[in-house]
PDB file of C-alpha atoms and ligand atoms in Angstrom:
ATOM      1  CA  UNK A 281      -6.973   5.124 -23.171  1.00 45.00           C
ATOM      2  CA  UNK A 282      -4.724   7.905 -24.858  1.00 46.00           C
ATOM      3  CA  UNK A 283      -3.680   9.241 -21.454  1.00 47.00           C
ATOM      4  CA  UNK A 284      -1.935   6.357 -20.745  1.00 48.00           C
ATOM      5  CA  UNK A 285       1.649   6.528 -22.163  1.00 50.00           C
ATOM      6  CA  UNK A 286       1.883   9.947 -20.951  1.00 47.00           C
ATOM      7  CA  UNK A 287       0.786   8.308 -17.401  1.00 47.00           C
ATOM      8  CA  UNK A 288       3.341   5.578 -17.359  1.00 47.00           C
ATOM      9  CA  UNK A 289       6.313   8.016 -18.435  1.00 46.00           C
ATOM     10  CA  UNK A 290       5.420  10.212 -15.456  1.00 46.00           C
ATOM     11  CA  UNK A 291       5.050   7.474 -13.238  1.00 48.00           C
ATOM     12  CA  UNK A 292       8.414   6.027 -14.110  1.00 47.00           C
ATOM     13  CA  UNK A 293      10.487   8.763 -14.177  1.00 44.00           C
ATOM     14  CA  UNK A 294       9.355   9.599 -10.995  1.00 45.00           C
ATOM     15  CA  UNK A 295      10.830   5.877  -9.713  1.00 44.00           C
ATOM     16  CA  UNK A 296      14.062   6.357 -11.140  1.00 44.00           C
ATOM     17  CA  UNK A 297      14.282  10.243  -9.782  1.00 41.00           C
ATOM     18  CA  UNK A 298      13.534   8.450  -6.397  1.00 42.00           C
ATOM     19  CA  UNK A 299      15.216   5.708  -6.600  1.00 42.00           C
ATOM     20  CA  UNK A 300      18.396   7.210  -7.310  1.00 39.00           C
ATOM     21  CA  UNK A 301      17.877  10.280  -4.554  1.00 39.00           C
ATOM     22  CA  UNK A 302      17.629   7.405  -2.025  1.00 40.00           C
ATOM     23  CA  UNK A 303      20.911   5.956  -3.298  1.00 40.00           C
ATOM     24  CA  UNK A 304      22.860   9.007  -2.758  1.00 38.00           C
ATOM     25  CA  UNK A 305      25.371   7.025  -0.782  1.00 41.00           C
ATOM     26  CA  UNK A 306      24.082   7.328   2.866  1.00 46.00           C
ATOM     27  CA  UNK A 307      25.384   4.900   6.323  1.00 46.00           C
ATOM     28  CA  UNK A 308      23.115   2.447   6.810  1.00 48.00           C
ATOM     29  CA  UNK A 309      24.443   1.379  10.357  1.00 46.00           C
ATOM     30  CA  UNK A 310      22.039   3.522  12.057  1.00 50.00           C
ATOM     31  CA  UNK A 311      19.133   3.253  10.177  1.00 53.00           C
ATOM     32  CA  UNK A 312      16.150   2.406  12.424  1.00 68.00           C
ATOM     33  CA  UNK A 313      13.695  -0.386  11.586  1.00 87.00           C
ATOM     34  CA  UNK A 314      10.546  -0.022   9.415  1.00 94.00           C
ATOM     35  CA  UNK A 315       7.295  -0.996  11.043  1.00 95.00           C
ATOM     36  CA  UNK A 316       4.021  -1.980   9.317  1.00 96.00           C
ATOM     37  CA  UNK A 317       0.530  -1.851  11.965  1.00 96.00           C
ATOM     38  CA  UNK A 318      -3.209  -2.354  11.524  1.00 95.00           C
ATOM     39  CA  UNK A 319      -2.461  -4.927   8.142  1.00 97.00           C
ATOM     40  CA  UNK A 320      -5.927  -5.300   6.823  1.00 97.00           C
ATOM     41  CA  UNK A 321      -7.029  -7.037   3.726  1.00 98.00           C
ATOM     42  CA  UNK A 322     -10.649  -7.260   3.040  1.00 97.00           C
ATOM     43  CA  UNK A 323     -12.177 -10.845   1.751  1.00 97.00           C
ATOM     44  CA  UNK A 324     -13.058 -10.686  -2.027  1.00 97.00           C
ATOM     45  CA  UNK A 325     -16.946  -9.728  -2.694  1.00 95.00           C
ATOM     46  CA  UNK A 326     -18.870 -12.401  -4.747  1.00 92.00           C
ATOM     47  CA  UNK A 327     -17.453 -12.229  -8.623  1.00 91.00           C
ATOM     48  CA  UNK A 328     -14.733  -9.831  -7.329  1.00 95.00           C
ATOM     49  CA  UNK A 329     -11.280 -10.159  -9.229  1.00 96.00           C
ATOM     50  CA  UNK A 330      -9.993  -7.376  -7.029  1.00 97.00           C
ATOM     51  CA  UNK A 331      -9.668  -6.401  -3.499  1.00 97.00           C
ATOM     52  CA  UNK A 332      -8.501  -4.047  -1.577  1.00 97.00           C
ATOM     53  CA  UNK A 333      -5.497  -3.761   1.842  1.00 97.00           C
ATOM     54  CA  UNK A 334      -4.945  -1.136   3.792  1.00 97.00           C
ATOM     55  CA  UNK A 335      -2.021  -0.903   6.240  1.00 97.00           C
ATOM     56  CA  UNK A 336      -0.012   2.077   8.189  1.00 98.00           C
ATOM     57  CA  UNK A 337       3.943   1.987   7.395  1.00 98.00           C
ATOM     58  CA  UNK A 338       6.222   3.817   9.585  1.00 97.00           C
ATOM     59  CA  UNK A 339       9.927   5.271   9.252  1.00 96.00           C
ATOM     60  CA  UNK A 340      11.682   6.202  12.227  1.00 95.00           C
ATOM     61  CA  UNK A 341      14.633   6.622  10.391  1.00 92.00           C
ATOM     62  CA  UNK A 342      16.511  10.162   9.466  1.00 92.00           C
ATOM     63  CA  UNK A 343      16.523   9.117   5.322  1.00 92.00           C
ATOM     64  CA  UNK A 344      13.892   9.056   3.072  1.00 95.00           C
ATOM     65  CA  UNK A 345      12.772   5.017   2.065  1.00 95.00           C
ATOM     66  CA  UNK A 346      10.750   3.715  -1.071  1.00 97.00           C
ATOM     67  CA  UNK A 347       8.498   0.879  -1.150  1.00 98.00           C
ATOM     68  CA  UNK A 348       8.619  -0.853  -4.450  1.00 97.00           C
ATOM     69  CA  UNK A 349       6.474  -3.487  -4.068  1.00 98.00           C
ATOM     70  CA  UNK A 350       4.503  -5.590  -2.177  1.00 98.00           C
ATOM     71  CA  UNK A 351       3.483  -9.424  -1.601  1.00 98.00           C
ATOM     72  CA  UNK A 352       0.452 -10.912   0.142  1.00 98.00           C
ATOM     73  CA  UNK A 353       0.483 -15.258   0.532  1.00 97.00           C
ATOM     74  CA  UNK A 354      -1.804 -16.808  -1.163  1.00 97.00           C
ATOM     75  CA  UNK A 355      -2.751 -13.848  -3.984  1.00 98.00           C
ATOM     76  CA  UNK A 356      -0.851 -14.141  -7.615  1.00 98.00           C
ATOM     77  CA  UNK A 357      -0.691 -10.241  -8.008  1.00 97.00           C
ATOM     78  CA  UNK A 358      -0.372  -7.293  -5.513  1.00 98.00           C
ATOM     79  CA  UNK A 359      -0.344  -3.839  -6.753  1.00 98.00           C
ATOM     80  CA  UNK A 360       0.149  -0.174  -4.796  1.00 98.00           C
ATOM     81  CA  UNK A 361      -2.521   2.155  -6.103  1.00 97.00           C
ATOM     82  CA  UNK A 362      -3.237   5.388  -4.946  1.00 96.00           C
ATOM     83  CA  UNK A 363      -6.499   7.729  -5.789  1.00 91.00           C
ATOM     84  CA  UNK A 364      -6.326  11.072  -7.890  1.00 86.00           C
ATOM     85  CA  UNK A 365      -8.783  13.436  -8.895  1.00 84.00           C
ATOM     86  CA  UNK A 366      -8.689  13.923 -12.274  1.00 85.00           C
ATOM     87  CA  UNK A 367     -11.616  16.607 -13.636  1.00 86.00           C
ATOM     88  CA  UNK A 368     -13.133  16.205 -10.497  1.00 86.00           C
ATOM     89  CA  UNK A 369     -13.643  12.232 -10.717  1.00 87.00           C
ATOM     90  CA  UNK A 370     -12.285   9.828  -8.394  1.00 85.00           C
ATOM     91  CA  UNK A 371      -9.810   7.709 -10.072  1.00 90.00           C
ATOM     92  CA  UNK A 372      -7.132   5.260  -8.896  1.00 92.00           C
ATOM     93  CA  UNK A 373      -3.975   4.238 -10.902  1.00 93.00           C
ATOM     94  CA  UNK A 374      -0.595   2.533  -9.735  1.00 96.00           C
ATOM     95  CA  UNK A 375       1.940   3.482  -8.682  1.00 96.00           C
ATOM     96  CA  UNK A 376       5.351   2.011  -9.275  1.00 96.00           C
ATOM     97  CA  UNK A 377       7.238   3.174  -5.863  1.00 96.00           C
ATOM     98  CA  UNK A 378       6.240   5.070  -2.953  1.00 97.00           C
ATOM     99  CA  UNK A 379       8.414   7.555  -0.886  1.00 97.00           C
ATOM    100  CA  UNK A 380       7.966   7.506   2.692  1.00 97.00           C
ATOM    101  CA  UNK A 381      10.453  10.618   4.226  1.00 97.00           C
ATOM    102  CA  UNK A 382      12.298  10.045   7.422  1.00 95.00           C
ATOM    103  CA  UNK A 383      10.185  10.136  10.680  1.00 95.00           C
ATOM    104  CA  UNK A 384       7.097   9.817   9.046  1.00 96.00           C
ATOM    105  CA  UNK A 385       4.697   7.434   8.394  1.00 96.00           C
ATOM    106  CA  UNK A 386       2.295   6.690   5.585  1.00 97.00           C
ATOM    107  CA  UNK A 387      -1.657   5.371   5.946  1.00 97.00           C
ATOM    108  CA  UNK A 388      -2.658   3.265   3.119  1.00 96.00           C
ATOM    109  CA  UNK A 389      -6.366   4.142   3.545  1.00 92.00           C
ATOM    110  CA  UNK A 390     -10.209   4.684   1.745  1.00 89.00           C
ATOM    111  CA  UNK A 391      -9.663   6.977  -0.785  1.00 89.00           C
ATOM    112  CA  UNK A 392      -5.866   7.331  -0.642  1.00 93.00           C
ATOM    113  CA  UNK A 393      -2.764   4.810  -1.268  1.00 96.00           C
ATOM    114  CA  UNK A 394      -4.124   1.204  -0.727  1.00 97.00           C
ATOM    115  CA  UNK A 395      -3.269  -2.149  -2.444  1.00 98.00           C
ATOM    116  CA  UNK A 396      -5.240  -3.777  -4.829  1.00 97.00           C
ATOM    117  CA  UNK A 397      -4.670  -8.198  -4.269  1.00 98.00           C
ATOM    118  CA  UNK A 398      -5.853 -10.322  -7.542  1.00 98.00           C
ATOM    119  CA  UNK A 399      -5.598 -14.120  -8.189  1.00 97.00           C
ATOM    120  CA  UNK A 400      -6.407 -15.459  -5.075  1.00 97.00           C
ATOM    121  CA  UNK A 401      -4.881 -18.720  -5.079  1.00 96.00           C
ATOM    122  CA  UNK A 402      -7.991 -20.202  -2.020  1.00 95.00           C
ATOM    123  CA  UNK A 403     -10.944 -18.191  -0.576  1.00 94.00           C
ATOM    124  CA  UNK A 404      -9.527 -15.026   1.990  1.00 97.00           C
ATOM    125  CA  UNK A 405     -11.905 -15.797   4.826  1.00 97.00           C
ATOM    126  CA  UNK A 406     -12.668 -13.094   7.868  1.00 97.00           C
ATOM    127  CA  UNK A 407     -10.528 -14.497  11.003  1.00 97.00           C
ATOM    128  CA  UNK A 408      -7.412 -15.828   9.152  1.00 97.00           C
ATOM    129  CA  UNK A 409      -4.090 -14.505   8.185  1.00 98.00           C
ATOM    130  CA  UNK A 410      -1.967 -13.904   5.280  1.00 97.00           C
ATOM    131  CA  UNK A 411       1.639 -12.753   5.866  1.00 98.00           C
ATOM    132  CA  UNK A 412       1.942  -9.813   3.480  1.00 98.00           C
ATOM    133  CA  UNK A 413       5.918  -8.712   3.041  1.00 98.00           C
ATOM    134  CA  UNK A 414       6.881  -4.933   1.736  1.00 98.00           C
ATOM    135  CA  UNK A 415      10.036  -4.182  -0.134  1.00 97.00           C
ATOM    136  CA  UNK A 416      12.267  -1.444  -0.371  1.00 96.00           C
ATOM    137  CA  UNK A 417      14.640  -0.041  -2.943  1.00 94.00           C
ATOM    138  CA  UNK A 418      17.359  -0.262  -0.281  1.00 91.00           C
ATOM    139  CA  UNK A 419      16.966  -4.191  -0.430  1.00 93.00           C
ATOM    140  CA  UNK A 420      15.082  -3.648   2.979  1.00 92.00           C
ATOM    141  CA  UNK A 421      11.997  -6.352   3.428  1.00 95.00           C
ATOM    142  CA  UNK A 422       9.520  -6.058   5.984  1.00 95.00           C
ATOM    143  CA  UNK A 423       7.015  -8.854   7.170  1.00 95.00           C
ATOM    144  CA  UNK A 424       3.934  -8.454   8.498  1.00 97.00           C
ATOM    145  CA  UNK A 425       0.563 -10.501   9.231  1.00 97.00           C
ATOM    146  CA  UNK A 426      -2.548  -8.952   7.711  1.00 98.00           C
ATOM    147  CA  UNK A 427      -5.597  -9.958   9.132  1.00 98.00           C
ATOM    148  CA  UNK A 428      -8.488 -10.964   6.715  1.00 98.00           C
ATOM    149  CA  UNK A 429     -11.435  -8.964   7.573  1.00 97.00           C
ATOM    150  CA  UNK A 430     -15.032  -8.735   5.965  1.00 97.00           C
ATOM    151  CA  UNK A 431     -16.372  -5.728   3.974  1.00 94.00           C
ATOM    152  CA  UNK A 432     -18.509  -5.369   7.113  1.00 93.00           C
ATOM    153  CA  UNK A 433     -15.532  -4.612   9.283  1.00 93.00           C
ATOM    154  CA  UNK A 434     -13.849  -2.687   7.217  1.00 90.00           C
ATOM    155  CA  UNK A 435     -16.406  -0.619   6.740  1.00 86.00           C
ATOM    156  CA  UNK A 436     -17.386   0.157   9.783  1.00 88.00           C
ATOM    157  CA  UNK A 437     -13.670   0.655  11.082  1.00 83.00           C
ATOM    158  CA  UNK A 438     -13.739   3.528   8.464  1.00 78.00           C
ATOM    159  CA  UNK A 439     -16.668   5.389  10.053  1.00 82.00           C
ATOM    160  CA  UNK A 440     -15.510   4.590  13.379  1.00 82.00           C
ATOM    161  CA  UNK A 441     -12.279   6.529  12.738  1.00 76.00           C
ATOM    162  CA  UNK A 442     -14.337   9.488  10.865  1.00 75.00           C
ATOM    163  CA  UNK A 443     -16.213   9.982  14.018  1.00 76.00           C
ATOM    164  CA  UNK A 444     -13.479  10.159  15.945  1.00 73.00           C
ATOM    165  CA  UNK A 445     -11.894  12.586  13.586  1.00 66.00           C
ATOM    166  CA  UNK A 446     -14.895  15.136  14.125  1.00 62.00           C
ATOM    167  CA  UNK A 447     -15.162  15.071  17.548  1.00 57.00           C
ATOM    168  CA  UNK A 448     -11.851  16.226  17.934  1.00 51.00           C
TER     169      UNK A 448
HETATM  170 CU1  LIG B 742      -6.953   0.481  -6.465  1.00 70.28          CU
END
């Protein structure tokens, strides 16, 4: 795909433009812990090399933070994607770091950020679960346990919560 150069360029300079805002030399002896809630990854449809986690991470600190990457036990590659519209199609892509500003939190949801898992190393089965860790460009890890869940589940967690949304 041509587009792709000119994606990665953009996509990198935008890490290092974070990364080094975030490093601006702040005091870290106040800074107020990161939590992660609702950890979700779905099991892996039949001849599925991807699937999808979605997770809520929360800053109740005054600076900004920047996840760089994530881990999930038991799957060989983790990626953060996020979804764009590009000529009015639904596309996803990765991203290389995301900024989460202080006192603010961040939904990894359908049709926004999520992770993509690959290479599971054993079948993700609905009931168990995987400890997934998050890291930050401040050297900050986070640990959480995601709960495997079925695309059944998952799926109707997601119209649950649009329901509630419009009857609000
Ligand atoms: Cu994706």
């Amino acid at each position: 795909m041509k587009l792709w150069p000119a994606f990665s360029f953009l996509t990198a300079s935008l890490f290092f433009s974070t990364f080094s805002s975030a490093h601006s030399g702040h005091d870290h002896s106040d800074v107020a812990e990161i939590t992660v809630s609702n950890a979700q990854v779905r099991e892996f449809l039949p001849a599925s090399k991807a699937s999808v986690a979605y997770l809520t991470i929360t800053n109740p600190s005054e600076q900004a933070t920047v996840l760089t990457k994530a881990e999930l036990d038991g799957l060989g590659r983790v990626e953060i994607h996020q979804h764009t519209h590009v000529d009015g199609m639904m596309k996803m892509e990765q991203v290389l770091s995301l900024k989460i500003d202080g006192h603010s939190s961040v939904e990894f949801k359908p049709g926004g950020y999520h992770l993509m898992v690959f290479e599971p190393e054993d079948q993700l089965k609905a009931g168990q679960e995987r400890k997934l860790t998050l890291y930050f460009n401040d050297g900050n890890r986070v640990f959480t346990q995601a709960k495997v869940v079925s695309l059944q589940e998952m799926s109707e967690q997601a119209s649950q919560k649009s329901k509630e949304h419009s009857h609000h």
